[in-house]
Amino acid sequence: MRTAQAATVEEADTLVHDLESDLVAGHIRVLSVEHLFTPTVLCVDLLNPDSTIQKSYNLPRVS
């Protein structure tokens, strides 16, 4: 399992964009998106039980 962190919303958008081609190709299935204050965690599955990627986005809180 790998974790990628983004300090800003723009960095998080870039990380998500990096996954888009695989999402379109059907290679990645989104398991869950958890909003636990900070960070926001996006869990995706590469359709392989041994290769789940977890991306943690440390986004600034909006007050």
mmCIF file of C-alpha atoms in Angstrom:
data_model
loop_
_atom_site.group_PDB
_atom_site.id
_atom_site.type_symbol
_atom_site.label_atom_id
_atom_site.label_comp_id
_atom_site.label_asym_id
_atom_site.label_seq_id
_atom_site.Cartn_x
_atom_site.Cartn_y
_atom_site.Cartn_z
ATOM 1 C CA MET A 1 0.000 0.000 0.000
ATOM 2 C CA ARG A 2 1.291 3.437 -0.933
ATOM 3 C CA THR A 3 0.273 6.817 0.441
ATOM 4 C CA ALA A 4 0.535 10.074 -1.465
ATOM 5 C CA GLN A 5 -0.058 13.363 0.321
ATOM 6 C CA ALA A 6 -1.106 16.689 -1.117
ATOM 7 C CA ALA A 7 -0.649 19.959 0.721
ATOM 8 C CA THR A 8 -3.139 21.895 -1.368
ATOM 9 C CA VAL A 9 -6.349 21.339 -3.255
ATOM 10 C CA GLU A 10 -4.422 21.819 -6.507
ATOM 11 C CA GLU A 11 -1.997 19.045 -5.588
ATOM 12 C CA ALA A 12 -4.892 16.758 -4.738
ATOM 13 C CA ASP A 13 -6.479 17.533 -8.095
ATOM 14 C CA THR A 14 -3.214 16.578 -9.780
ATOM 15 C CA LEU A 15 -3.095 13.267 -7.942
ATOM 16 C CA VAL A 16 -6.666 12.504 -8.938
ATOM 17 C CA HIS A 17 -5.930 13.514 -12.529
ATOM 18 C CA ASP A 18 -3.066 11.020 -12.572
ATOM 19 C CA LEU A 19 -5.612 8.270 -11.913
ATOM 20 C CA GLU A 20 -8.174 9.358 -14.493
ATOM 21 C CA SER A 21 -6.827 7.351 -17.439
ATOM 22 C CA ASP A 22 -6.807 4.192 -15.346
ATOM 23 C CA LEU A 23 -10.315 4.949 -14.083
ATOM 24 C CA VAL A 24 -11.559 5.404 -17.652
ATOM 25 C CA ALA A 25 -9.816 2.201 -18.715
ATOM 26 C CA GLY A 26 -11.541 0.351 -15.887
ATOM 27 C CA HIS A 27 -8.285 -0.581 -14.171
ATOM 28 C CA ILE A 28 -9.138 1.231 -10.955
ATOM 29 C CA ARG A 29 -12.268 0.840 -8.880
ATOM 30 C CA VAL A 30 -12.928 3.467 -6.222
ATOM 31 C CA LEU A 31 -13.495 1.720 -2.895
ATOM 32 C CA SER A 32 -14.263 4.639 -0.650
ATOM 33 C CA VAL A 33 -13.772 8.312 -0.026
ATOM 34 C CA GLU A 34 -13.573 9.130 3.661
ATOM 35 C CA HIS A 35 -13.863 12.636 5.036
ATOM 36 C CA LEU A 36 -12.219 12.423 8.450
ATOM 37 C CA PHE A 37 -11.742 16.118 9.151
ATOM 38 C CA THR A 38 -8.275 16.156 7.552
ATOM 39 C CA PRO A 39 -6.940 14.364 5.655
ATOM 40 C CA THR A 40 -9.458 13.215 3.069
ATOM 41 C CA VAL A 41 -8.630 9.651 2.110
ATOM 42 C CA LEU A 42 -9.355 8.214 -1.326
ATOM 43 C CA CYS A 43 -8.988 4.444 -1.505
ATOM 44 C CA VAL A 44 -8.757 2.825 -4.902
ATOM 45 C CA ASP A 45 -8.313 -0.781 -5.940
ATOM 46 C CA LEU A 46 -6.264 -1.700 -9.000
ATOM 47 C CA LEU A 47 -8.505 -4.751 -9.517
ATOM 48 C CA ASN A 48 -5.793 -6.771 -7.818
ATOM 49 C CA PRO A 49 -6.215 -7.810 -4.178
ATOM 50 C CA ASP A 50 -2.533 -7.165 -3.517
ATOM 51 C CA SER A 51 -2.318 -3.678 -5.005
ATOM 52 C CA THR A 52 -4.624 -1.331 -3.155
ATOM 53 C CA ILE A 53 -3.463 2.281 -3.190
ATOM 54 C CA GLN A 54 -4.495 4.728 -0.488
ATOM 55 C CA LYS A 55 -4.067 8.420 -1.171
ATOM 56 C CA SER A 56 -4.322 10.813 1.763
ATOM 57 C CA TYR A 57 -5.014 14.424 0.924
ATOM 58 C CA ASN A 58 -4.021 16.841 3.663
ATOM 59 C CA LEU A 59 -6.235 19.674 2.514
ATOM 60 C CA PRO A 60 -6.576 23.015 4.251
ATOM 61 C CA ARG A 61 -9.791 23.372 6.193
ATOM 62 C CA VAL A 62 -12.354 25.801 4.887
ATOM 63 C CA SER A 63 -13.851 27.839 7.699
#
